[in-house]
Coordinates of N, CA, C and O and ligand atoms in Angstrom, one line a residue:
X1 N -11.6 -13.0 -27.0 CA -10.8 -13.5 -25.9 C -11.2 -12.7 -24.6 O -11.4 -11.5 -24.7
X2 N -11.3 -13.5 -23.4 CA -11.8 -12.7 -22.6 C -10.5 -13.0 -21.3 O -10.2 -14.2 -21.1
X3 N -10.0 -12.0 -20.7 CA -9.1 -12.0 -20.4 C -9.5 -12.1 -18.8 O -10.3 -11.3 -18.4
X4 N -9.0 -13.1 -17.9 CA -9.4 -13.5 -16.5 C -8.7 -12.8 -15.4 O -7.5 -13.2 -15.4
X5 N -8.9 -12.1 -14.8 CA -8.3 -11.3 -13.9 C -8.3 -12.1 -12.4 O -9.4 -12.6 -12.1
X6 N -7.3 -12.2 -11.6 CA -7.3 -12.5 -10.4 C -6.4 -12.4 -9.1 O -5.2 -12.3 -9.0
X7 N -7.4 -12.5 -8.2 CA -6.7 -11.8 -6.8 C -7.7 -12.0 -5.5 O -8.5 -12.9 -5.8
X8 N -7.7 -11.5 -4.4 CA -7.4 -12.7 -3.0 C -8.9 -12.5 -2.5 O -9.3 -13.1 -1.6
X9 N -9.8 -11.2 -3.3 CA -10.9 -10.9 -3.1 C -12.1 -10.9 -4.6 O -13.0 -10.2 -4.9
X10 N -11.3 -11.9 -5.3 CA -12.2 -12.9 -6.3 C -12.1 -12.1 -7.7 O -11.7 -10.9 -7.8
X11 N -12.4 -12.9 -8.9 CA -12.1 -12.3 -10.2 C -12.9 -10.7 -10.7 O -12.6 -9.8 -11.6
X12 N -13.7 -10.8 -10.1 CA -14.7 -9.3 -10.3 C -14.2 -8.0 -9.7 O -14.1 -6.9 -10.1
X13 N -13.6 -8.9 -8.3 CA -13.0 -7.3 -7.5 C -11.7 -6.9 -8.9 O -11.6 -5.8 -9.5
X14 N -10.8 -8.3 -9.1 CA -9.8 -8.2 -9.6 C -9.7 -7.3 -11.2 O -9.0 -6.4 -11.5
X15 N -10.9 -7.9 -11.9 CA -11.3 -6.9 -13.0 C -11.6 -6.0 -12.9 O -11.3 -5.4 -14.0
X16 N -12.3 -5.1 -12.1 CA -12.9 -3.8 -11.2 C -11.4 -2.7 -11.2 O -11.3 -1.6 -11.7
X17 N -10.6 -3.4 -10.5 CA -9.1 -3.2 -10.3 C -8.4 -3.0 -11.7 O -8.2 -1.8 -12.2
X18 N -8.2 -4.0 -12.3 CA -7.6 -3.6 -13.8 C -8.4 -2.7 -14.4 O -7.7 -1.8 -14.9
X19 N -9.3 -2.6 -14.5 CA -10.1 -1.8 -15.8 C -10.0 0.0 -15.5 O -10.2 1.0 -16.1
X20 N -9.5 -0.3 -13.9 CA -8.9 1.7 -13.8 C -7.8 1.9 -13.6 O -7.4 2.8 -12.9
X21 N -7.1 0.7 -14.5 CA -5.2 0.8 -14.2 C -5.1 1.6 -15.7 O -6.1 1.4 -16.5
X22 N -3.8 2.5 -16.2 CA -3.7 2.6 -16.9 C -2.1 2.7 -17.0 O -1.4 3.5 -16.4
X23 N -1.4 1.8 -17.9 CA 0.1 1.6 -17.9 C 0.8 3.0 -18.7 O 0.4 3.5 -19.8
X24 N 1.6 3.3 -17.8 CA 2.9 4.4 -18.5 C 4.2 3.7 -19.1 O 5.2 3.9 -18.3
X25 N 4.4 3.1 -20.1 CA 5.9 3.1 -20.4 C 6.9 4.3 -19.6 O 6.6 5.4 -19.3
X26 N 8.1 3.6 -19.3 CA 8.9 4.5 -19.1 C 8.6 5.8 -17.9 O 9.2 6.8 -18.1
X27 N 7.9 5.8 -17.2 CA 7.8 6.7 -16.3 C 7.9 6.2 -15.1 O 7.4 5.1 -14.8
X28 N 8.9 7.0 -13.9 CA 9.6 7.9 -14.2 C 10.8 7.9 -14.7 O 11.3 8.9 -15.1
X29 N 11.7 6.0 -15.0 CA 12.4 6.5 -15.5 C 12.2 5.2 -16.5 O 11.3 4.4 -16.4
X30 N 13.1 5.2 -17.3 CA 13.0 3.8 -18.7 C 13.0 3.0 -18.3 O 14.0 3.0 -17.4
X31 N 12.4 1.8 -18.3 CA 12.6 0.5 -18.4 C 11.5 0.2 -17.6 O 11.3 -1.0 -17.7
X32 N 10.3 1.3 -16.5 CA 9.5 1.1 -15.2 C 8.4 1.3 -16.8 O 8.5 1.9 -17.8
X33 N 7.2 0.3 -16.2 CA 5.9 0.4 -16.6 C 5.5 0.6 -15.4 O 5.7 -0.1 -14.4
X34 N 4.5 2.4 -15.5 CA 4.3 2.9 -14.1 C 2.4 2.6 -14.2 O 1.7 2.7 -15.2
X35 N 2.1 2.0 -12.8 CA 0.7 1.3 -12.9 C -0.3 2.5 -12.6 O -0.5 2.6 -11.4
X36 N -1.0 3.5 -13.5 CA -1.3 4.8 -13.1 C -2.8 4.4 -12.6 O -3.6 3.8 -13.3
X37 N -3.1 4.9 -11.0 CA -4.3 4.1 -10.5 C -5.3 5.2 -11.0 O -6.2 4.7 -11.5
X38 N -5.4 6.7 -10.9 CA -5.6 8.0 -11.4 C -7.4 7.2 -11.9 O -8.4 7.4 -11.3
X39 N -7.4 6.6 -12.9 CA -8.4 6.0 -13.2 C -9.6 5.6 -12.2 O -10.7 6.0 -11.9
X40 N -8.8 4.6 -11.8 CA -9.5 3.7 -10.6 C -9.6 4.7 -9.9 O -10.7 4.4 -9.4
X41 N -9.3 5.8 -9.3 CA -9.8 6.6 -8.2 C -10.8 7.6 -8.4 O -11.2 8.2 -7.5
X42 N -11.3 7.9 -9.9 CA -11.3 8.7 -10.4 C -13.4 7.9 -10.7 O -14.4 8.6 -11.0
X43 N -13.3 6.6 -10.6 CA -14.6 5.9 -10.7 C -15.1 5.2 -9.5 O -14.6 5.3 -8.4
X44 N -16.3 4.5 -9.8 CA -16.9 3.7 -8.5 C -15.9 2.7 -8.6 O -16.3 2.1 -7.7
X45 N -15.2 2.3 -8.8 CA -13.9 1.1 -8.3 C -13.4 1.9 -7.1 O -13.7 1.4 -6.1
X46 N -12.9 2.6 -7.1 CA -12.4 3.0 -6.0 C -13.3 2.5 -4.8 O -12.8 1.6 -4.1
X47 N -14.5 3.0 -4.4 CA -15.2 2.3 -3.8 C -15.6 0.9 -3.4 O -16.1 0.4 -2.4
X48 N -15.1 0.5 -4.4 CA -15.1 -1.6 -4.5 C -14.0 -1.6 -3.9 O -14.0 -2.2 -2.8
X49 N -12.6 -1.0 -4.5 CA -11.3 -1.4 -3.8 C -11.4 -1.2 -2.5 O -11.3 -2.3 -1.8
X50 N -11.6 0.6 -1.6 CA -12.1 0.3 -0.6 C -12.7 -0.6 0.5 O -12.3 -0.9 1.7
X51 N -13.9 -0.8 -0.3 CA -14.2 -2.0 0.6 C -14.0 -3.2 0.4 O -14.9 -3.8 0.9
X52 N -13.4 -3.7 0.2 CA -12.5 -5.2 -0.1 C -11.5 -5.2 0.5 O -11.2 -6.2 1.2
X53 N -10.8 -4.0 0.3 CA -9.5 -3.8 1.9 C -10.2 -3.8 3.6 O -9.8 -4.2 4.6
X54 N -11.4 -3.1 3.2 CA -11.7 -3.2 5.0 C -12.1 -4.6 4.8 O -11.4 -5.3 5.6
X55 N -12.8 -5.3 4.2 CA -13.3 -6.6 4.4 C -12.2 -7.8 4.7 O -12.5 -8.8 5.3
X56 N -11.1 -7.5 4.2 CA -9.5 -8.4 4.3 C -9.0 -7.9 5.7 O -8.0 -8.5 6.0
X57 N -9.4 -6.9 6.6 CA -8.3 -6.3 7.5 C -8.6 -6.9 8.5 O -7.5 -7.0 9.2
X58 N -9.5 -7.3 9.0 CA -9.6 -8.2 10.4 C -9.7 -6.9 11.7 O -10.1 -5.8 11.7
X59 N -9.2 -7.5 12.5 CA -9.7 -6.7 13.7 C -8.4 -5.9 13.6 O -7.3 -6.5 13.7
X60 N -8.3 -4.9 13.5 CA -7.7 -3.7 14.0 C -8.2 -2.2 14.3 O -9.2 -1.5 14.0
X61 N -7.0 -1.9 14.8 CA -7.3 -0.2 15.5 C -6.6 0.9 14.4 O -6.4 2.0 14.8
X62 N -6.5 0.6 13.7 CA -5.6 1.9 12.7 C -5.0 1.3 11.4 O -4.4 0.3 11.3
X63 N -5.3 2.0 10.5 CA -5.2 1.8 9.2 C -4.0 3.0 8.1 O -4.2 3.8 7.2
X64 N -3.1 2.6 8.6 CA -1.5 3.1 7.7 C -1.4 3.2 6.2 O -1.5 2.3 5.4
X65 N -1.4 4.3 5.9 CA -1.3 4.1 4.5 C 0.4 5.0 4.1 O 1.0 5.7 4.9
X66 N 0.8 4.9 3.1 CA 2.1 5.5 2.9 C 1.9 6.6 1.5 O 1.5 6.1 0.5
X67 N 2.3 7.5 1.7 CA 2.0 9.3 1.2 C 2.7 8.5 -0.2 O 3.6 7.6 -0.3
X68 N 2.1 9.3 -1.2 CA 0.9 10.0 -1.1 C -0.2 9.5 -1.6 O -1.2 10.2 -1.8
X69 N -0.2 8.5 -1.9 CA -1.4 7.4 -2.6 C -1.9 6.3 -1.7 O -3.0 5.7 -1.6
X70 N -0.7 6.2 -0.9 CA -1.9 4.9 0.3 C -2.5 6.1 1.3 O -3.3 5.5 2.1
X71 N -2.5 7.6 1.6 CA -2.9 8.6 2.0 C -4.6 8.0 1.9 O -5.4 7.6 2.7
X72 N -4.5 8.3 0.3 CA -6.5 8.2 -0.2 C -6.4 6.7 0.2 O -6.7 6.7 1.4
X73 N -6.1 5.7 0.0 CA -6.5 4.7 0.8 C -7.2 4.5 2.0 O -8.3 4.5 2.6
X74 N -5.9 4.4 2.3 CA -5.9 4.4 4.4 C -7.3 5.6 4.7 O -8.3 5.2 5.3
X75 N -7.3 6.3 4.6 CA -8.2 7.3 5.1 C -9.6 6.5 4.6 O -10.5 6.1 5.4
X76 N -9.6 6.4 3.2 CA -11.1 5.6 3.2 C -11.7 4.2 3.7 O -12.9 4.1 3.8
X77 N -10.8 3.3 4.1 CA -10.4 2.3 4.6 C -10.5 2.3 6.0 O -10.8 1.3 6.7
X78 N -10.2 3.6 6.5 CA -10.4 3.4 8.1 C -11.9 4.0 8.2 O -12.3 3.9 9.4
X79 N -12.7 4.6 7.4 CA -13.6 5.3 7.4 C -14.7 4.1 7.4 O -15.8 4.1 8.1
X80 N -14.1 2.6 6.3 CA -15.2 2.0 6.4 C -15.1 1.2 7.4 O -16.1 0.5 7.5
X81 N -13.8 1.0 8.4 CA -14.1 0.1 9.0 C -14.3 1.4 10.8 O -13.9 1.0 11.9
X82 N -14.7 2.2 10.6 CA -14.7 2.9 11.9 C -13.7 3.3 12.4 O -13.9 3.9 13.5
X83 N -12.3 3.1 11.8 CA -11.0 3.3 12.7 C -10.1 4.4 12.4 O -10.4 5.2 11.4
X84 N -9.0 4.6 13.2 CA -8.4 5.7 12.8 C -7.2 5.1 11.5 O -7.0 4.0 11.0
X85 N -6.4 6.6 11.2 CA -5.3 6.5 10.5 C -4.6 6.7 10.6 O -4.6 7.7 11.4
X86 N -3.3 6.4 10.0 CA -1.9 7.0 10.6 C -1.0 7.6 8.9 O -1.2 7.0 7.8
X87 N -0.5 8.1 9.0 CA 0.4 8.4 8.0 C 1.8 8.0 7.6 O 2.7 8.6 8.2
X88 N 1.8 7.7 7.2 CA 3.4 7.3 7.0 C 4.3 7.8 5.7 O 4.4 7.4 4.5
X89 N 4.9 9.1 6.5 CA 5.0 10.1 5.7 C 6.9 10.0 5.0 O 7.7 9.3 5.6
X90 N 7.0 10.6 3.8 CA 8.0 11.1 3.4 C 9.0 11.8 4.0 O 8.4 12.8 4.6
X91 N 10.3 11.9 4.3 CA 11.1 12.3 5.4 C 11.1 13.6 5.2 O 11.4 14.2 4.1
X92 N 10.8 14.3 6.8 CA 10.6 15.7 7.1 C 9.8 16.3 6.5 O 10.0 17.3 5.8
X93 N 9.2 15.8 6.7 CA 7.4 16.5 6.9 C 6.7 16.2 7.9 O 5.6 16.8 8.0
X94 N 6.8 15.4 8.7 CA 6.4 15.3 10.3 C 7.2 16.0 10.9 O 8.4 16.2 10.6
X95 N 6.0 16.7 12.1 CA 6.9 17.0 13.3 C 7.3 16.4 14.1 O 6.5 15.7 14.7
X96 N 8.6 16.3 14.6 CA 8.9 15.5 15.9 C 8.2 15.4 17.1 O 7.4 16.2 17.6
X97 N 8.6 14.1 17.6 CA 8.9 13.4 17.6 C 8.8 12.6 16.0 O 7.9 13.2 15.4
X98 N 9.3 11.8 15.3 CA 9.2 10.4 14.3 C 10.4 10.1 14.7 O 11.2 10.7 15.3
X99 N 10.2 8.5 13.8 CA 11.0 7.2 13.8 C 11.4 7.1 11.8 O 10.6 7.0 10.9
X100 N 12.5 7.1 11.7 CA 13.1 7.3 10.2 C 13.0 5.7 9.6 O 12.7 4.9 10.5
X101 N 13.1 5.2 8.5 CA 13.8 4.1 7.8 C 14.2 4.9 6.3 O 13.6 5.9 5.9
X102 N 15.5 4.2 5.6 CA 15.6 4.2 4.4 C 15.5 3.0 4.0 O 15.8 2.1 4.7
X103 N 14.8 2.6 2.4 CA 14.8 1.8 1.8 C 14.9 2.3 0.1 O 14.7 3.4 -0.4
X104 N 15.5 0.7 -0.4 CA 15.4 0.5 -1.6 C 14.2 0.7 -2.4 O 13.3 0.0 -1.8
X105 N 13.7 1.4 -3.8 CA 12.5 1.7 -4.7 C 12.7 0.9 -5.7 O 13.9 0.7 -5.9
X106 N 12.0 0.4 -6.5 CA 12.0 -0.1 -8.0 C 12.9 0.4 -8.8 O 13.6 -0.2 -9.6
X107 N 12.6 2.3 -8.3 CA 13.2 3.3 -9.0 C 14.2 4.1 -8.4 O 14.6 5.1 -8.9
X108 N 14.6 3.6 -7.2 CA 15.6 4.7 -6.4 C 15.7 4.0 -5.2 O 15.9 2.8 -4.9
X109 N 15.4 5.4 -4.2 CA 15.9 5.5 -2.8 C 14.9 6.4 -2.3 O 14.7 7.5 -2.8
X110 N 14.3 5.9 -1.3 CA 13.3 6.5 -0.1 C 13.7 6.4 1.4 O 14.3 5.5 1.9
X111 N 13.4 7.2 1.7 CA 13.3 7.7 3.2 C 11.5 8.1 4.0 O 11.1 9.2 3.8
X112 N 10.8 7.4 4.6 CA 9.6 7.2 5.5 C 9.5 7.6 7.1 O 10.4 7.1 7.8
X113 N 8.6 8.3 7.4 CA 8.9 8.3 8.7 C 7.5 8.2 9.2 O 6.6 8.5 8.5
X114 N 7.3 7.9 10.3 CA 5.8 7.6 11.7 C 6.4 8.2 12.6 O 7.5 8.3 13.1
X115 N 4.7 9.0 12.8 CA 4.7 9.7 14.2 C 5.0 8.6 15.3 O 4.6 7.4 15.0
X116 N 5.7 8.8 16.4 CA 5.8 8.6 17.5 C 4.5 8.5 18.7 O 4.1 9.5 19.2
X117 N 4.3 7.6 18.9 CA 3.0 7.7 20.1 C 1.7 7.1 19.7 O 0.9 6.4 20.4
X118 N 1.5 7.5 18.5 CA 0.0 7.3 18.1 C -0.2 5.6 17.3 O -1.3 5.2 16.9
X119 N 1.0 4.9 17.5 CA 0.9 3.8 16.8 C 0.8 2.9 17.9 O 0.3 1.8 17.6
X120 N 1.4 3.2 19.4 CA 2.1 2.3 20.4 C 1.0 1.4 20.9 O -0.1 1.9 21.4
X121 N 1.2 0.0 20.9 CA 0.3 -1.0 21.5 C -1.4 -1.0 20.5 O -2.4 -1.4 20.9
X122 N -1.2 -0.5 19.5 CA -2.2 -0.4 18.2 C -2.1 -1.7 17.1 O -1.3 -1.4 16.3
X123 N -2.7 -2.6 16.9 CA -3.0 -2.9 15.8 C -3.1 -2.7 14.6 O -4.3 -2.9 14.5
X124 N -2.6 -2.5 13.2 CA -2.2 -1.7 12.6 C -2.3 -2.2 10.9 O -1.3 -2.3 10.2
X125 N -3.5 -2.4 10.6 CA -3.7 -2.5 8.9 C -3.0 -1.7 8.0 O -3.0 -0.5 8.2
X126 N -2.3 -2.2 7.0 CA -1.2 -1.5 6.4 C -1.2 -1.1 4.8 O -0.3 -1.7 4.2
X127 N -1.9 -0.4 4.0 CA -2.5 -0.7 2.7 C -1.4 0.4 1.8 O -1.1 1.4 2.4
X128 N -1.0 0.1 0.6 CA -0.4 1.0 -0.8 C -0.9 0.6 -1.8 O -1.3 -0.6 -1.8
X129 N -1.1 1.3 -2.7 CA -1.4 0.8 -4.2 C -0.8 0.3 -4.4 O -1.3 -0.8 -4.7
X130 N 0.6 0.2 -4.5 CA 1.1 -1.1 -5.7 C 2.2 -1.4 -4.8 O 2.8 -0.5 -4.1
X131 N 2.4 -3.2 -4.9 CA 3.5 -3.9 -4.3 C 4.2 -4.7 -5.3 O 4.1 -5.9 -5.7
X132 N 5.3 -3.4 -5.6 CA 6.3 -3.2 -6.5 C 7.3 -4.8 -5.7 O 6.9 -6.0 -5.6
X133 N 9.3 -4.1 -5.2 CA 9.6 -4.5 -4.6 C 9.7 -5.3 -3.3 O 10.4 -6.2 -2.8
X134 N 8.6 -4.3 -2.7 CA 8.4 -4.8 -1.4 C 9.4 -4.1 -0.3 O 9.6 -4.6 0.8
X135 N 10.0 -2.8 -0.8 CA 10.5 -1.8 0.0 C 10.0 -1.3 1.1 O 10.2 -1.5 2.3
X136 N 8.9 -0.5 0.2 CA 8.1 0.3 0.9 C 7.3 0.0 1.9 O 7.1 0.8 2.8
X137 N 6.5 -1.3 1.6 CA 5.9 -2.1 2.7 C 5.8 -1.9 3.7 O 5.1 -1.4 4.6
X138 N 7.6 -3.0 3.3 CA 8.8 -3.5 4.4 C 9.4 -2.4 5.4 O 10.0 -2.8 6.4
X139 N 9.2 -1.0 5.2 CA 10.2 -0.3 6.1 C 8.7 0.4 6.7 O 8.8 0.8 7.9
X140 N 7.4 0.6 5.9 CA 6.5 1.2 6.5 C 6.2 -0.1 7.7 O 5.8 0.5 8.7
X141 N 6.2 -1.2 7.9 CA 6.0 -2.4 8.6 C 6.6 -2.5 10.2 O 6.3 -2.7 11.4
X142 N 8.3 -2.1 9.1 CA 9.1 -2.4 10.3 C 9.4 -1.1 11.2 O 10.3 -1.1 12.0
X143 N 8.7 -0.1 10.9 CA 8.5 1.6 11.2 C 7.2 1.7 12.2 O 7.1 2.6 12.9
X144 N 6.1 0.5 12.1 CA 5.0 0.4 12.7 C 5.9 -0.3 14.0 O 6.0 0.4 15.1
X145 N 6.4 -1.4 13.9 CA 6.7 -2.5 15.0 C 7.8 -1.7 15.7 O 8.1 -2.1 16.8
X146 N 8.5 -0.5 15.1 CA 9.8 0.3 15.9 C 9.0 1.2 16.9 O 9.7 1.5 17.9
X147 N 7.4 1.8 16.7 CA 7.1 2.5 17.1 C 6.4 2.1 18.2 O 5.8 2.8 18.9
X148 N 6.4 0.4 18.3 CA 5.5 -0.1 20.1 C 4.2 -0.6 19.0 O 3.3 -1.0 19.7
X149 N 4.0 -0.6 17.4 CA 2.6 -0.9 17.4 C 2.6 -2.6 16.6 O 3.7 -3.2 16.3
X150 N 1.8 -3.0 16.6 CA 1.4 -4.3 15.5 C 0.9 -4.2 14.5 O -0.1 -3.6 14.3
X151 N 1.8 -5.1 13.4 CA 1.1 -4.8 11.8 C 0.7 -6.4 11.8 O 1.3 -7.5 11.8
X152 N -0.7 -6.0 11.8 CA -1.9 -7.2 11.8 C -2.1 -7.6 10.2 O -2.4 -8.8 10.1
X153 N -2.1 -7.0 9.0 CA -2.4 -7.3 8.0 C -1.9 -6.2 7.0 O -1.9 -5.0 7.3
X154 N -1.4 -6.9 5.8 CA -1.1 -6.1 4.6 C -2.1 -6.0 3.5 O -2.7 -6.9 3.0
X155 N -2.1 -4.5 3.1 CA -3.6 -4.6 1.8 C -3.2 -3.8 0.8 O -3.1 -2.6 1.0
X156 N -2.8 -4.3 -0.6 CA -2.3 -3.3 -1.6 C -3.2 -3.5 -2.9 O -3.8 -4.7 -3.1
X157 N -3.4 -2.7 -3.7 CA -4.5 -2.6 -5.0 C -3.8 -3.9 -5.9 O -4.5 -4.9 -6.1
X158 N -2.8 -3.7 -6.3 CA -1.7 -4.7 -7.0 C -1.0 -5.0 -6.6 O -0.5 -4.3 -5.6
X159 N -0.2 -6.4 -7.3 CA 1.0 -7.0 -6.8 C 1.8 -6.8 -8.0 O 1.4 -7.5 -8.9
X160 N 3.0 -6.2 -8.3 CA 3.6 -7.0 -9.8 C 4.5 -8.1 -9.4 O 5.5 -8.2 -8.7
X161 N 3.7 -9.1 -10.0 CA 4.4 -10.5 -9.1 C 6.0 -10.7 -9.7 O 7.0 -11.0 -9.1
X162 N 6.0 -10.4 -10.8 CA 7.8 -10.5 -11.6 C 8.9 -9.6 -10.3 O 10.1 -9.9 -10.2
X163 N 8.4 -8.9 -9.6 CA 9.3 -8.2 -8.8 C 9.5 -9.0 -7.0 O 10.2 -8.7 -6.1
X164 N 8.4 -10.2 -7.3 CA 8.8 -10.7 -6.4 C 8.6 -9.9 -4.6 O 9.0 -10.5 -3.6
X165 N 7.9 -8.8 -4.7 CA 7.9 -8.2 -3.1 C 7.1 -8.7 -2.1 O 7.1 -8.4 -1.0
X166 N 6.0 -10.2 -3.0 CA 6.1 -10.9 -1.8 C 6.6 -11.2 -0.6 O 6.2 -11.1 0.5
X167 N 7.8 -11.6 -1.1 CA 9.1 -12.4 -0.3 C 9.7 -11.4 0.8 O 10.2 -11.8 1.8
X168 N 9.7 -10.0 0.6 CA 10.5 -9.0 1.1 C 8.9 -8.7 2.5 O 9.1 -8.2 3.6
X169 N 7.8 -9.0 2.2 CA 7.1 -8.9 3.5 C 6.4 -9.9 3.9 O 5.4 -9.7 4.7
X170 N 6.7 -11.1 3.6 CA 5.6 -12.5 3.6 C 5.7 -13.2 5.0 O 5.3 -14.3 5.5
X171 N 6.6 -12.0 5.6 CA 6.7 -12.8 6.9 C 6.4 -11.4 7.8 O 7.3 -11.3 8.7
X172 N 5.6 -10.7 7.8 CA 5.1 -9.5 8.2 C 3.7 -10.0 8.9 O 3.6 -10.4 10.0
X173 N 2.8 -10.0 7.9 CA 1.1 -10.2 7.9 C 0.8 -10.8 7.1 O 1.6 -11.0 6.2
X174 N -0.3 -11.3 7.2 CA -0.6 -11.9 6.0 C -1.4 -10.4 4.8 O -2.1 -9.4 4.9
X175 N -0.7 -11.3 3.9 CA -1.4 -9.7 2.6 C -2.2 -10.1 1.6 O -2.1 -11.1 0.9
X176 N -3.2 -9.1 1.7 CA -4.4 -9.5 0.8 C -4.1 -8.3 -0.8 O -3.9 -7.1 -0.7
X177 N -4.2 -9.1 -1.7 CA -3.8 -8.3 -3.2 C -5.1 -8.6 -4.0 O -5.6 -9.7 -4.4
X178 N -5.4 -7.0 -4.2 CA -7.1 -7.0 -5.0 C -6.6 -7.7 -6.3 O -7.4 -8.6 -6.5
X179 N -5.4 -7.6 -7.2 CA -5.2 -7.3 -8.4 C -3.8 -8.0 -8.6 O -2.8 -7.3 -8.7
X180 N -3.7 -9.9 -8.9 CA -2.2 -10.3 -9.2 C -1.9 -9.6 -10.8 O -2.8 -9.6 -11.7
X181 N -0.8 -9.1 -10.8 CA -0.7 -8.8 -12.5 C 0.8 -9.6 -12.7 O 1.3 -9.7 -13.8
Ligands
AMP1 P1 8.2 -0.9 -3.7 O1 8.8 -0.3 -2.5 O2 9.3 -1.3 -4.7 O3 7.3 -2.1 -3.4 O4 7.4 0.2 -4.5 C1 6.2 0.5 -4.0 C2 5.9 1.9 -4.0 O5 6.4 2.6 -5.2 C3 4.4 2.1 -4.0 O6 4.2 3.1 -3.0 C4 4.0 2.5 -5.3 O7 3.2 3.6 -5.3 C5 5.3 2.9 -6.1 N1 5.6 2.1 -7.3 C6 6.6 1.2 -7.5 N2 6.6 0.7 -8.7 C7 5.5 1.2 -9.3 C8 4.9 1.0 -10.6 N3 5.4 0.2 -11.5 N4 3.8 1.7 -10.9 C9 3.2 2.5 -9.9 N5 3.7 2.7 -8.7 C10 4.8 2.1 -8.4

C-alpha cells in the first residue's frame, strides 16, 4: 500500500514532510500526539521545506517565525527569499519596548510578545511548524497587525486538520500547509 501524502506545495513536498515527522504518544501531556519535526531538520527536507515556504510567500519584507521552532524556520526562509526576520518571542525575553498577547495551546496557556518598531508598515510572512489550534498563529498575527505591520501570508510545516486551526486564522492570510495530516 502506498500511502498518498498531501498539501498546497504538491504530493512530493508533502511526503518529504511526513517521512521526518516522527509521532510522540502522550507528550507533553496524555491524550497530545506530539508531531516531533527533530527528524525533518535533522535531513535535506528541511531544505525542501524551506524552500517551498519562500516559494508560497509572495512579496514581502520580513519573515516571523514564533520561538522556538518557527526561530529555525523564519530565519532560513528569510535567508532564501533575501529578507529580514522578526521574532516572536515567549513572554519576557524581549527587551522593551514589546506588544504582549495571551492565548489558548492544544496543551495549555501561552503568552508571545514582538518587538516594537521593527514590524511597523512591513509586510510580514508568518511560518510555525505545526498548526495545531490555531492559537499561536492567531495571536503571533494579531501581534504583527498591533505593531503597525501586515501579515501578507501564513506558512506552517503541518496542519492537524481534526483541530480545526484553520478556522481560528482563515481570515488572516492566505496559508500555505506543506503537510495536511
Ligand atoms: P496551536 O496554537 O494550538 O496551533 O499550537 C501550535 C503551536 O504548538 C506550534 O508552535 C507547535 O509547535 C506546537 N504544537 C501544538 N500541538 C502540537 C503537536 N501535536 N505536535 C507538535 N507541536 C505542537
Amino acid at each position: 500500500v502506498t500511502a498518498t501524502f498531501t498539501g498546497d506545495a504538491g504530493p512530493e513536498v508533502a511526503s518529504a514532510i511526513a517521512g521526518g515527522l516522527r509521532d510522540v504518544p502522550d507528550f507533553p501531556t496524555p491524550g497530545i500526539v506530539f508531531k516531533d519535526i527533530a527528524p525533518l531538520l535533522a535531513s535535506a527536507a528541511f531544505g525542501t521545506a524551506v524552500r517551498s515556504l519562500a516559494e508560497h510567500a509572495g512579496n514581502v519584507d520580513l519573515v516571523a517565525g514564533v520561538e522556538a521552532r518557527g526561530f529555525l524556520l523564519a530565519g532560513a526562509v528569510a535567508t532564501a527569499l533575501g529578507c529580514g526576520v522578526v521574532p516572536v518571542r515567549k513572554a519576557g525575553k524581549l527587551p522593551p519596548p514589546t506588544i504582549a498577547r495571551s492565548y489558548a495551546l492544544e496543551y495549555g496557556q501561552a503568552s508571545i510578545e514582538v518587538p516594537v518598531h521593527v514590524v511597523e508598515g512591513k509586510r510580514v510572512f508568518l511560518v510555525d511548524d505545526v498548526l495545531a489550534t490555531g492559537g499561536t498563529l492567531r495571536a503571533a498575527a494579531d501581534l504583527v497587525v498591533q505593531a503597525g505591520g501586515q501579515v501578507s501570508a501564513l506558512g506552517v510545516l503541518l496542519e492537524l486538520g481534526f483541530l480545526n486551526g484553520r478556522s481560528a486564522v482563515g481570515d488572516v492570510a492566505p496559508l500555505t500547509v506543506l503537510l495536511h495530516v
